[in-house]
Amino acid sequence: MKRYSLHSLYVFFSFCLILTALQPGALAVSTRYFLLDDAESLCAGEMQGAAVNSDGSVTAGVEIRRLSIKNVPLAFSLLRGKGDEAYIGTGNKGVIYRLQGNDLRSFSETGEMLVASLAFGKGGALLAGTLPKGKIFTVDGKGKAELFSQPEGAEHVWSLVYDGKRKLLFAATGPQGKVFAIDVRGKAELYYDADAAHLMSLALDADGTLYAGTSDEALLLRLNGPGRAEVLHDFKGDEVTAVAVREGRVAVVVNDFPSPRTPPERKSNGADKGDDKRDDRRSTPQRSTTPKLPKSGKGQLWVVESSGRAEQLFESSKEHLTAVQWRDDDSVYAASGKQGRIYLVRRDGSHAVWIDVDERQVLALDLRGDKPLFATADKGAVYRVVPGRARESLWTSKPLDAEFRARWGKLDWRGDGGLKFQTRSGNTRKPDKSWSAWSAQLTRPGPIPSPASRFLQIRARLGREEGTAIYAVLAYYLPQNQRATIRDITIKPKDLSGRSGSKSSSGAKRGDKKADFREQPEQPTSRYRVGWKVDNPDGDQLRYRLAFRAEEQKLWRQMLREHEKLLKSHFDWDTEGVPDGYYRVRIEASDELANPGSYTV
């Protein structure tokens, strides 16, 4: 039996590609489609007066009206007053705005950087907690702000609640993780000293029970009196950002932020040394300016019963949550800090994207009664929620990427009620002036009336009749066929057991390159593995054909019969019957199997 050693077989590589089209410009690629039929894909777009439910349906939502706060980047806190009056605490100049009807204007200047918390105190006096100096102000009816209290060691007053029965104002502060009780004269006394760097949130139940959420270890505390607290639940996360309580049941927002996210260092009083947890990981510099809003992390919504039983109702792996509030029907509102959304979460865990705004962060909620409000950052604004069903409900998909220029086929959908669809298309990831205009409305499935391009966007208008809903949207398209490209050809000897040897050629690039095998294998062999890599933009199944010829000859000889279909990117070549010499190997790639009947051999 004849054997060939590596040093006696020199192979020159060349390769070419076979196009699958019969004529230039012909499309020889299979039809593809975009399918939007679950909550995740439907939520990826935008909603205007529409809601996307966790069961994968789109229904009519509520109407909102935006009131811009000019030249203010951050509306952080919100407090409803009498009638349609409301107060909004802002940054970065520490101004309080007052909203009366649709009249929104500057009301009071604190001289600080951020009004982080608002509350009504004794006699309805307006109180404002600020940072970075930890000051609490009283604001009179004309907007004049006067210093009311400055708790010792506090730099951030994150939350204020007033207990009318005890006539005490409670303040949750950082960076020393303390709750202060402040009397009507402004005298602040330490009420509870936590191990955390920050106490982020407070909530007061109707029976006077006080709840607090911490940073660092994300604890929910029930404060039972001065210096006394019990941990209701230890959450997995970085902080309990917001809490809301009703009749002993606490709705809790827990966030897990990407590291490093370390709160300002908790100051040592000289006694905290050694193994005290207060001096462990929290060692970032003290901030002298308004802290930046955190990068988006993962958010969770929990409900904790008075017994301590905790149940997770909602989770987002893509954005953190910023605020929470109970509804009268036992469901919960939760606001988000990346996509500018308000979620409606029901007791059974089902939920809906109830409101979607252009701003990225919804930071404060007061959605009670007949005049609901919320406030945003990114661009400071206050929104009114119009009770009842939206006059117009629009759902818009995200731009759908065909990856290459495509001809659009049929638009189909499943739903109930009077649905009207439109499309537009373009070649940029974000729609701009180069995109086509929105098409005429489609009231029944049919051809997509937008020009060929790479990206497609779909918009649906939901009718006002009860029961109108979208369940699924399907858009077909035919992309331009893309060439597959072969690269990095190698050839390796195979020993008698069939295993590939350890020696290989240098990768063959485009054009001819010599792969010179000069090292003797452990055993002479006539078997070689020819391997290659392929760039396949379309992702079609490829068929390969291999041929060889002696360098001095012109005739190519096929390694496989036509009925043999090679689908793997390697081939074991037995050269037993091939004379010694220099050879060229040709590899052809074809996507004919994805496009039967439209190729040449």
Coordinates of C-alpha atoms in Angstrom, one line a residue:
M1 CA 0.0 0.0 0.0
K2 CA 1.4 3.3 -1.0
R3 CA 2.0 6.0 1.6
Y4 CA 2.9 9.6 1.3
S5 CA 5.0 11.4 3.9
L6 CA 4.5 15.1 4.6
H7 CA 7.9 16.1 3.4
S8 CA 7.2 14.6 0.0
L9 CA 3.7 16.1 -0.6
Y10 CA 3.5 19.8 -1.3
V11 CA 0.1 21.4 -1.8
F12 CA -0.7 24.8 -3.3
F13 CA -4.1 26.1 -2.3
S14 CA -6.5 28.2 -4.5
F15 CA -10.2 28.6 -4.1
C16 CA -13.1 30.2 -5.8
L17 CA -16.7 30.8 -4.9
I18 CA -19.8 29.8 -6.9
L19 CA -22.6 32.3 -6.8
T20 CA -26.1 30.8 -6.4
A21 CA -27.9 33.2 -8.7
L22 CA -28.6 32.4 -12.3
Q23 CA -28.3 36.1 -13.4
P24 CA -26.7 39.1 -11.7
G25 CA -29.1 40.7 -9.3
A26 CA -31.4 37.7 -9.0
L27 CA -32.5 37.0 -5.5
A28 CA -31.8 33.4 -4.6
V29 CA -32.5 33.4 -0.9
S30 CA -35.3 32.0 1.2
T31 CA -38.1 34.3 2.5
R32 CA -37.7 35.3 6.1
Y33 CA -40.0 37.1 8.6
F34 CA -40.2 39.2 11.7
L35 CA -42.5 37.8 14.4
L36 CA -43.6 39.9 17.3
D37 CA -45.9 37.8 19.5
D38 CA -44.7 38.1 23.1
A39 CA -44.3 40.8 25.8
E40 CA -40.6 41.2 25.2
S41 CA -40.7 41.8 21.5
L42 CA -43.8 44.0 21.7
C43 CA -42.4 46.0 24.6
A44 CA -39.2 46.8 22.6
G45 CA -41.0 49.5 20.7
E46 CA -42.9 52.5 21.9
M47 CA -46.4 53.0 23.3
Q48 CA -48.6 56.1 23.1
G49 CA -51.8 55.6 24.9
A50 CA -51.3 51.9 24.6
A51 CA -50.3 49.2 27.1
V52 CA -48.3 46.0 26.5
N53 CA -49.4 43.2 28.8
S54 CA -47.3 40.3 30.1
D55 CA -49.5 37.8 28.3
G56 CA -48.2 39.2 25.0
S57 CA -51.1 41.5 24.0
V58 CA -51.3 45.2 23.3
T59 CA -54.4 47.0 24.5
A60 CA -55.6 50.6 24.9
G61 CA -54.0 52.4 27.8
V62 CA -54.3 55.9 29.3
E63 CA -53.6 59.4 27.9
I64 CA -50.9 61.5 29.4
R65 CA -50.1 65.2 29.1
R66 CA -46.6 66.6 29.4
L67 CA -45.6 69.8 31.2
S68 CA -42.0 70.6 30.6
I69 CA -39.8 72.2 33.3
K70 CA -37.5 74.4 31.2
N71 CA -33.8 74.2 31.7
V72 CA -34.2 71.6 34.5
P73 CA -32.6 68.2 33.9
L74 CA -34.0 66.4 37.0
A75 CA -37.4 66.3 38.6
F76 CA -36.6 64.1 41.6
S77 CA -39.4 64.4 44.2
L78 CA -43.2 65.0 44.0
L79 CA -45.8 66.0 46.6
R80 CA -49.5 66.4 46.0
G81 CA -51.3 69.3 47.7
K82 CA -54.9 70.4 47.8
G83 CA -57.0 70.0 44.7
D84 CA -54.8 70.0 41.6
E85 CA -51.9 71.6 43.3
A86 CA -48.5 69.8 43.5
Y87 CA -44.9 70.5 44.4
I88 CA -41.9 69.2 42.5
G89 CA -38.4 69.1 43.9
T90 CA -35.6 69.5 41.3
G91 CA -31.9 69.6 40.6
N92 CA -29.3 70.8 39.9
K93 CA -30.2 74.1 41.5
G94 CA -32.5 72.9 44.3
V95 CA -35.6 74.7 43.1
I96 CA -39.1 73.7 44.1
Y97 CA -41.7 74.2 41.4
R98 CA -45.5 74.5 42.0
L99 CA -48.1 73.1 39.7
Q100 CA -51.6 74.6 39.8
G101 CA -53.8 73.3 37.0
N102 CA -51.6 73.6 33.9
D103 CA -49.6 76.4 35.4
L104 CA -46.1 75.2 36.3
R105 CA -43.6 77.7 37.6
S106 CA -40.7 78.2 40.0
F107 CA -41.9 78.5 43.6
S108 CA -39.0 78.4 46.0
E109 CA -35.2 78.3 45.8
T110 CA -33.4 76.4 48.6
G111 CA -29.9 77.3 47.5
E112 CA -28.9 73.7 47.6
M113 CA -28.2 71.3 44.7
L114 CA -31.1 68.8 44.8
V115 CA -34.5 68.7 46.6
A116 CA -34.5 64.9 47.2
S117 CA -37.6 64.7 49.4
L118 CA -40.8 66.6 50.2
A119 CA -43.4 66.3 52.9
F120 CA -46.1 68.3 54.7
G121 CA -45.5 68.9 58.4
K122 CA -47.5 70.4 61.2
G123 CA -50.3 72.6 60.0
G124 CA -49.6 71.7 56.4
A125 CA -46.2 73.4 56.3
L126 CA -44.2 72.4 53.3
L127 CA -40.8 70.7 54.2
A128 CA -38.0 70.0 51.8
G129 CA -35.0 67.7 52.3
T130 CA -31.9 68.5 50.3
L131 CA -28.3 67.5 49.6
P132 CA -25.3 67.7 49.6
K133 CA -25.4 69.4 53.1
G134 CA -28.3 67.5 54.6
K135 CA -30.5 70.5 55.2
I136 CA -34.3 70.5 55.7
F137 CA -36.2 73.6 54.9
T138 CA -39.7 75.0 55.7
V139 CA -41.3 76.8 52.8
D140 CA -44.1 79.3 53.4
G141 CA -47.0 80.2 51.2
K142 CA -45.0 82.7 49.3
G143 CA -42.1 80.3 48.6
K144 CA -39.7 81.7 51.1
A145 CA -37.4 78.8 52.3
E146 CA -35.9 78.9 55.8
L147 CA -33.6 76.3 57.4
F148 CA -35.7 74.1 59.7
S149 CA -33.2 71.4 60.7
Q150 CA -29.8 70.1 59.8
P151 CA -29.3 66.7 61.4
E152 CA -25.7 66.1 62.6
G153 CA -23.6 64.1 60.1
A154 CA -26.3 64.0 57.5
E155 CA -25.4 65.0 53.9
H156 CA -28.3 63.4 52.0
V157 CA -31.9 63.6 53.1
W158 CA -33.4 60.9 51.0
S159 CA -36.9 60.6 52.4
L160 CA -39.2 62.6 54.8
V161 CA -42.4 61.4 56.4
Y162 CA -44.5 63.3 59.0
D163 CA -46.3 61.5 61.8
G164 CA -49.1 63.8 62.9
K165 CA -50.0 61.7 66.0
R166 CA -46.5 62.0 67.4
K167 CA -45.9 65.4 65.8
L168 CA -42.5 64.1 64.6
L169 CA -40.8 64.4 61.2
F170 CA -38.7 61.4 60.3
A171 CA -35.8 61.8 58.0
A172 CA -33.8 59.0 56.3
T173 CA -30.3 60.1 55.6
G174 CA -26.8 59.2 54.4
P175 CA -23.9 58.7 54.3
Q176 CA -24.0 57.4 57.9
G177 CA -27.3 55.4 57.5
K178 CA -29.4 57.2 60.2
V179 CA -33.0 57.9 60.8
F180 CA -33.7 61.2 62.7
A181 CA -36.8 62.2 64.6
I182 CA -37.3 65.9 64.4
D183 CA -39.7 67.8 66.6
V184 CA -41.8 70.9 65.7
R185 CA -39.0 73.2 66.7
G186 CA -36.5 71.5 64.3
K187 CA -34.6 69.7 67.0
A188 CA -33.2 66.4 65.5
E189 CA -32.5 63.4 67.6
L190 CA -31.1 60.1 66.4
Y191 CA -34.0 57.6 66.1
Y192 CA -32.2 54.6 64.5
D193 CA -28.6 54.0 63.5
A194 CA -28.2 51.3 60.8
D195 CA -25.1 49.5 59.6
A196 CA -25.8 50.7 56.1
A197 CA -24.2 53.8 54.5
H198 CA -27.6 55.1 53.4
L199 CA -31.2 54.7 54.5
M200 CA -32.9 55.3 51.1
S201 CA -36.6 55.2 51.8
L202 CA -39.2 55.6 54.5
A203 CA -42.9 54.7 54.7
L204 CA -45.4 55.3 57.5
D205 CA -48.4 53.0 57.9
A206 CA -51.8 54.3 59.1
D207 CA -51.1 52.7 62.5
G208 CA -47.9 54.7 62.9
T209 CA -45.5 51.8 62.1
L210 CA -42.4 53.1 60.3
Y211 CA -40.6 51.1 57.6
A212 CA -37.2 51.8 56.1
G213 CA -35.1 50.5 53.2
T214 CA -31.3 50.4 53.3
S215 CA -28.4 50.5 50.8
D216 CA -25.5 48.0 50.7
E217 CA -27.3 44.9 52.0
A218 CA -30.8 45.8 50.7
L219 CA -32.7 45.3 54.0
L220 CA -36.3 46.1 54.8
L221 CA -36.5 47.3 58.4
R222 CA -39.5 47.8 60.6
L223 CA -38.7 50.4 63.2
N224 CA -40.4 49.6 66.5
G225 CA -39.2 52.6 68.5
P226 CA -36.0 54.6 69.2
G227 CA -33.0 52.4 68.5
R228 CA -35.2 49.4 67.9
A229 CA -35.7 47.7 64.5
E230 CA -36.3 44.3 63.1
V231 CA -35.3 43.0 59.7
L232 CA -38.4 42.0 57.8
H233 CA -36.4 40.8 54.8
D234 CA -32.9 40.6 53.5
F235 CA -33.0 41.0 49.7
K236 CA -30.4 40.0 47.2
G237 CA -29.3 43.3 45.7
D238 CA -27.6 46.6 46.4
E239 CA -30.4 48.7 47.9
V240 CA -34.1 49.0 48.8
T241 CA -34.7 52.1 46.7
A242 CA -38.4 52.7 47.4
V243 CA -41.1 51.4 49.8
A244 CA -44.9 51.9 50.0
V245 CA -47.1 50.5 52.8
R246 CA -50.7 49.9 53.2
E247 CA -52.3 48.1 56.2
G248 CA -49.1 46.2 57.1
R249 CA -48.3 45.1 53.6
V250 CA -45.1 46.7 52.1
A251 CA -44.4 47.1 48.4
V252 CA -40.6 47.1 48.0
V253 CA -38.4 48.1 45.1
V254 CA -35.0 46.3 45.2
N255 CA -32.2 47.1 42.8
D256 CA -29.0 45.3 41.9
F257 CA -26.6 47.7 40.2
P258 CA -23.5 46.8 38.1
S259 CA -20.3 47.1 40.1
P260 CA -18.6 49.1 41.0
R261 CA -21.4 51.0 42.6
T262 CA -20.4 51.9 46.1
P263 CA -22.2 54.6 48.2
P264 CA -20.2 57.4 49.8
E265 CA -18.1 56.2 52.8
R266 CA -19.9 56.1 56.1
K267 CA -18.0 58.3 58.4
S268 CA -16.4 56.7 61.4
N269 CA -17.1 58.1 64.8
G270 CA -13.8 56.9 66.1
A271 CA -15.2 53.8 67.7
D272 CA -15.9 51.8 64.5
K273 CA -12.7 49.8 63.9
G274 CA -11.6 46.3 63.2
D275 CA -14.3 44.1 61.9
D276 CA -17.1 46.6 62.0
K277 CA -19.1 46.2 58.8
R278 CA -19.4 49.9 58.4
D279 CA -15.9 50.3 57.3
D280 CA -15.7 47.5 54.7
R281 CA -16.4 48.1 51.0
R282 CA -17.9 51.7 51.3
S283 CA -14.8 53.7 50.6
T284 CA -15.5 55.9 47.7
P285 CA -14.8 59.7 48.1
Q286 CA -17.4 61.9 49.7
R287 CA -19.4 63.7 47.1
S288 CA -19.5 67.5 47.0
T289 CA -21.9 67.7 44.1
T290 CA -25.2 66.3 43.2
P291 CA -24.7 62.5 42.8
K292 CA -25.1 61.2 39.3
L293 CA -28.0 58.9 38.7
P294 CA -26.9 55.3 38.8
K295 CA -26.3 53.2 35.7
S296 CA -29.2 50.9 35.0
G297 CA -29.1 47.6 36.8
K298 CA -31.7 44.9 37.6
G299 CA -34.9 45.8 39.4
Q300 CA -37.3 43.7 41.4
L301 CA -40.7 44.4 43.0
W302 CA -41.7 42.5 46.1
V303 CA -44.6 42.5 48.5
V304 CA -43.7 41.8 52.2
E305 CA -46.5 40.9 54.6
S306 CA -46.5 42.0 58.2
S307 CA -45.6 38.5 59.2
G308 CA -42.4 38.8 57.1
R309 CA -43.6 36.6 54.3
A310 CA -42.1 38.0 51.1
E311 CA -43.2 37.4 47.5
Q312 CA -41.6 38.7 44.3
L313 CA -44.2 40.0 41.9
F314 CA -42.0 41.5 39.1
E315 CA -38.5 41.5 37.8
S316 CA -36.6 43.4 35.1
S317 CA -33.2 42.3 34.0
K318 CA -32.8 45.4 31.7
E319 CA -33.6 48.3 34.0
H320 CA -33.7 49.3 37.6
L321 CA -36.8 50.6 39.4
T322 CA -37.1 54.0 41.0
A323 CA -40.5 54.4 42.7
V324 CA -43.5 52.4 43.9
Q325 CA -47.1 53.1 44.9
W326 CA -50.2 51.0 45.8
R327 CA -53.4 51.1 43.8
D328 CA -56.8 50.8 45.4
D329 CA -57.4 47.5 43.7
D330 CA -54.4 45.9 45.5
S331 CA -52.1 46.1 42.4
V332 CA -48.9 48.2 42.4
Y333 CA -47.3 50.8 40.2
A334 CA -43.6 50.7 39.7
A335 CA -41.5 53.2 37.8
S336 CA -38.3 52.5 35.8
G337 CA -35.0 54.3 35.5
K338 CA -33.8 53.4 32.0
Q339 CA -36.7 53.1 29.6
G340 CA -39.0 55.7 31.1
R341 CA -41.9 53.4 31.9
I342 CA -44.5 52.8 34.6
Y343 CA -45.5 49.2 35.1
L344 CA -48.8 48.1 36.5
V345 CA -48.2 44.9 38.5
R346 CA -51.2 42.9 39.6
R347 CA -51.4 40.7 42.7
D348 CA -51.1 37.5 40.6
G349 CA -47.8 38.7 39.1
S350 CA -49.2 39.6 35.7
H351 CA -48.2 43.0 34.6
A352 CA -48.4 45.6 31.9
V353 CA -46.3 48.5 30.6
W354 CA -48.9 51.0 31.5
I355 CA -47.1 54.2 30.5
D356 CA -44.1 54.8 28.2
V357 CA -42.5 58.3 27.9
D358 CA -39.6 59.7 25.9
E359 CA -37.6 60.5 29.0
R360 CA -35.5 57.6 30.3
Q361 CA -36.2 57.9 34.0
V362 CA -39.5 58.2 35.9
L363 CA -38.4 59.2 39.4
A364 CA -41.5 60.1 41.4
L365 CA -45.1 58.9 41.4
D366 CA -48.4 60.1 42.8
L367 CA -51.1 58.3 40.8
R368 CA -53.9 58.4 43.4
G369 CA -57.3 59.9 42.9
D370 CA -58.6 61.6 39.8
K371 CA -55.6 63.8 39.1
P372 CA -52.6 61.4 38.9
L373 CA -49.1 62.8 38.4
F374 CA -45.5 61.6 37.9
A375 CA -42.2 63.3 37.3
T376 CA -39.2 62.5 35.1
A377 CA -35.5 63.1 34.7
D378 CA -33.2 63.2 31.7
K379 CA -35.4 66.2 30.8
G380 CA -37.3 67.5 33.8
A381 CA -41.0 67.2 33.3
V382 CA -44.3 66.6 35.1
Y383 CA -47.0 64.4 33.5
R384 CA -50.7 64.4 34.1
V385 CA -52.5 61.1 33.6
V386 CA -55.9 61.6 32.1
P387 CA -58.4 59.2 33.7
G388 CA -60.3 56.8 31.5
R389 CA -59.4 55.3 28.1
A390 CA -57.0 57.1 25.8
R391 CA -58.5 58.9 22.9
E392 CA -55.8 57.5 20.6
S393 CA -53.8 54.4 21.2
L394 CA -50.6 53.8 19.1
W395 CA -48.2 51.0 19.3
T396 CA -44.9 51.3 17.3
S397 CA -42.4 48.5 16.9
K398 CA -38.7 49.0 17.3
P399 CA -36.8 49.3 13.9
L400 CA -36.6 45.7 12.6
D401 CA -33.3 44.8 11.0
A402 CA -33.2 42.6 7.9
E403 CA -29.4 42.8 8.1
F404 CA -29.2 43.6 4.4
R405 CA -31.3 45.4 1.9
A406 CA -34.6 43.6 1.5
R407 CA -37.8 43.6 -0.4
W408 CA -40.8 43.6 1.9
G409 CA -43.5 41.0 1.5
K410 CA -46.8 40.5 3.4
L411 CA -47.8 42.1 6.7
D412 CA -50.0 39.9 8.8
W413 CA -51.4 40.1 12.3
R414 CA -53.7 38.6 14.8
G415 CA -56.0 40.7 17.0
D416 CA -59.5 41.9 17.9
G417 CA -61.3 45.0 17.1
G418 CA -60.6 47.8 14.6
L419 CA -56.8 47.7 14.0
K420 CA -55.1 49.9 11.5
F421 CA -51.4 49.3 10.5
Q422 CA -48.8 51.4 8.8
T423 CA -45.1 50.8 7.9
R424 CA -42.1 52.9 7.0
S425 CA -38.6 51.8 6.0
G426 CA -35.0 53.1 5.8
N427 CA -31.3 52.3 5.9
T428 CA -30.3 53.8 9.3
R429 CA -30.7 52.1 12.7
K430 CA -32.6 55.1 14.0
P431 CA -35.4 56.5 11.8
D432 CA -34.5 59.9 10.4
K433 CA -35.3 62.1 7.5
S434 CA -33.9 59.6 5.0
W435 CA -36.7 57.1 5.9
S436 CA -39.8 56.8 3.9
A437 CA -43.0 58.4 5.2
W438 CA -45.6 56.3 7.1
S439 CA -47.6 54.3 4.5
A440 CA -51.3 54.4 4.0
Q441 CA -53.2 52.5 6.6
L442 CA -53.8 48.7 6.2
T443 CA -57.1 47.5 7.7
R444 CA -56.5 43.9 6.6
P445 CA -53.3 41.8 6.0
G446 CA -51.6 42.5 2.7
P447 CA -48.4 43.6 0.9
I448 CA -46.1 46.0 2.9
P449 CA -46.3 49.3 1.0
S450 CA -42.9 50.6 2.0
P451 CA -39.8 50.7 -0.3
A452 CA -37.0 48.1 -0.2
S453 CA -34.4 48.9 2.5
R454 CA -32.7 47.3 5.4
F455 CA -34.9 48.4 8.3
L456 CA -38.7 48.3 8.7
Q457 CA -40.9 49.8 11.4
I458 CA -44.5 48.9 12.0
R459 CA -47.2 51.1 13.7
A460 CA -50.7 50.1 14.8
R461 CA -53.6 52.3 15.8
L462 CA -56.0 50.6 18.1
G463 CA -59.7 51.5 17.9
R464 CA -61.6 52.9 20.9
E465 CA -64.1 50.1 21.1
E466 CA -63.9 47.7 24.1
G467 CA -61.8 44.6 23.6
T468 CA -59.5 45.9 20.9
A469 CA -56.2 44.1 21.1
I470 CA -53.1 43.0 19.2
Y471 CA -51.8 39.5 19.8
A472 CA -49.1 39.0 17.1
V473 CA -47.6 40.9 14.2
L474 CA -45.8 39.1 11.3
A475 CA -43.8 40.8 8.5
Y476 CA -42.3 38.8 5.6
Y477 CA -39.2 39.9 3.7
L478 CA -36.8 38.7 1.1
P479 CA -33.2 39.9 1.7
Q480 CA -30.6 40.3 -1.1
N481 CA -28.5 37.2 -1.4
Q482 CA -25.0 37.5 0.1
R483 CA -21.9 35.7 -0.9
A484 CA -20.4 33.1 1.3
T485 CA -16.6 33.5 1.6
I486 CA -14.1 30.7 2.3
R487 CA -11.0 31.5 4.3
D488 CA -8.3 30.0 6.4
I489 CA -7.8 26.7 4.5
T490 CA -5.7 24.1 6.4
I491 CA -4.5 20.6 5.6
K492 CA -3.6 18.1 8.3
P493 CA -2.3 14.5 8.1
K494 CA -4.4 11.7 9.5
D495 CA -2.8 8.7 11.2
L496 CA -4.0 5.2 10.7
S497 CA -6.5 5.5 13.5
G498 CA -8.2 8.3 11.7
R499 CA -7.3 11.0 14.1
S500 CA -6.0 14.3 12.8
G501 CA -2.2 14.9 13.3
S502 CA -0.8 17.8 15.2
K503 CA 0.8 19.5 12.2
S504 CA -1.2 21.9 10.0
S505 CA -0.5 24.4 7.3
S506 CA -0.6 28.0 7.8
G507 CA -4.0 29.4 7.0
A508 CA -4.6 30.0 3.4
K509 CA -5.8 33.5 2.6
R510 CA -7.4 34.9 -0.6
G511 CA -5.2 34.1 -3.6
D512 CA -2.7 31.3 -3.9
K513 CA -0.4 30.5 -0.9
K514 CA 1.9 27.6 -0.5
A515 CA 1.1 25.3 2.4
D516 CA 4.5 23.6 2.9
F517 CA 4.5 20.4 5.0
R518 CA 8.2 19.7 5.7
E519 CA 7.9 17.9 9.0
Q520 CA 7.7 14.1 9.0
P521 CA 4.6 12.7 10.8
E522 CA 4.9 10.0 13.4
Q523 CA 3.7 7.5 10.7
P524 CA 3.6 8.1 6.9
T525 CA 0.1 8.4 5.7
S526 CA -1.9 9.0 2.5
R527 CA -4.9 10.5 4.3
Y528 CA -5.3 14.2 4.9
R529 CA -8.0 16.4 6.4
V530 CA -8.8 19.5 4.3
G531 CA -10.5 22.1 6.5
W532 CA -11.6 25.7 6.0
K533 CA -13.6 28.4 7.6
V534 CA -16.5 30.2 6.0
D535 CA -18.2 33.6 6.4
N536 CA -21.9 33.0 5.8
P537 CA -23.8 36.3 6.1
D538 CA -27.1 34.8 5.2
G539 CA -26.8 31.9 7.5
D540 CA -28.0 29.5 4.8
Q541 CA -27.1 25.9 4.7
L542 CA -24.1 25.5 2.4
R543 CA -23.0 22.7 0.2
Y544 CA -19.3 22.3 -0.6
R545 CA -17.6 20.8 -3.7
L546 CA -13.9 20.0 -3.8
A547 CA -11.6 19.5 -6.7
F548 CA -7.9 19.1 -7.3
R549 CA -5.4 19.1 -10.1
A550 CA -1.7 18.7 -10.5
E551 CA 0.1 22.1 -10.7
E552 CA 1.3 21.5 -14.3
Q553 CA -2.2 20.4 -15.5
K554 CA -5.4 22.3 -16.4
L555 CA -8.0 19.6 -15.7
W556 CA -9.7 19.7 -12.4
R557 CA -10.8 16.4 -10.9
Q558 CA -13.7 16.2 -8.4
M559 CA -13.1 14.6 -5.0
L560 CA -16.8 13.8 -4.6
R561 CA -19.5 12.5 -6.9
E562 CA -22.4 14.9 -7.7
H563 CA -24.9 12.9 -5.6
E564 CA -22.6 13.2 -2.5
K565 CA -23.5 16.3 -0.5
L566 CA -20.8 17.7 1.7
L567 CA -22.3 20.0 4.3
K568 CA -19.4 20.1 6.8
S569 CA -16.4 22.5 6.5
H570 CA -13.9 19.7 6.3
F571 CA -13.2 16.7 4.1
D572 CA -10.9 13.7 4.6
W573 CA -9.0 13.2 1.4
D574 CA -7.3 9.8 0.7
T575 CA -4.4 10.4 -1.7
E576 CA -3.6 6.7 -2.1
G577 CA -4.1 6.8 -5.9
V578 CA -2.6 10.3 -6.4
P579 CA 1.0 10.4 -7.7
D580 CA 3.7 12.5 -5.9
G581 CA 3.8 16.1 -6.9
Y582 CA 2.5 19.6 -6.3
Y583 CA -1.3 20.0 -6.3
R584 CA -3.9 22.7 -6.1
V585 CA -7.2 22.3 -4.3
R586 CA -10.3 24.2 -5.2
I587 CA -13.3 24.6 -2.7
E588 CA -16.7 25.8 -3.9
A589 CA -19.5 26.9 -1.5
S590 CA -23.1 27.1 -2.7
D591 CA -26.4 27.9 -0.9
E592 CA -28.3 25.9 -3.5
L593 CA -29.9 23.8 -0.8
A594 CA -31.7 26.8 0.6
N595 CA -32.8 27.8 -2.9
P596 CA -33.6 24.6 -4.9
G597 CA -33.9 25.0 -8.6
S598 CA -32.1 28.4 -8.9
Y599 CA -28.4 27.5 -9.1
T600 CA -25.9 26.2 -11.6
V601 CA -23.3 23.6 -11.2

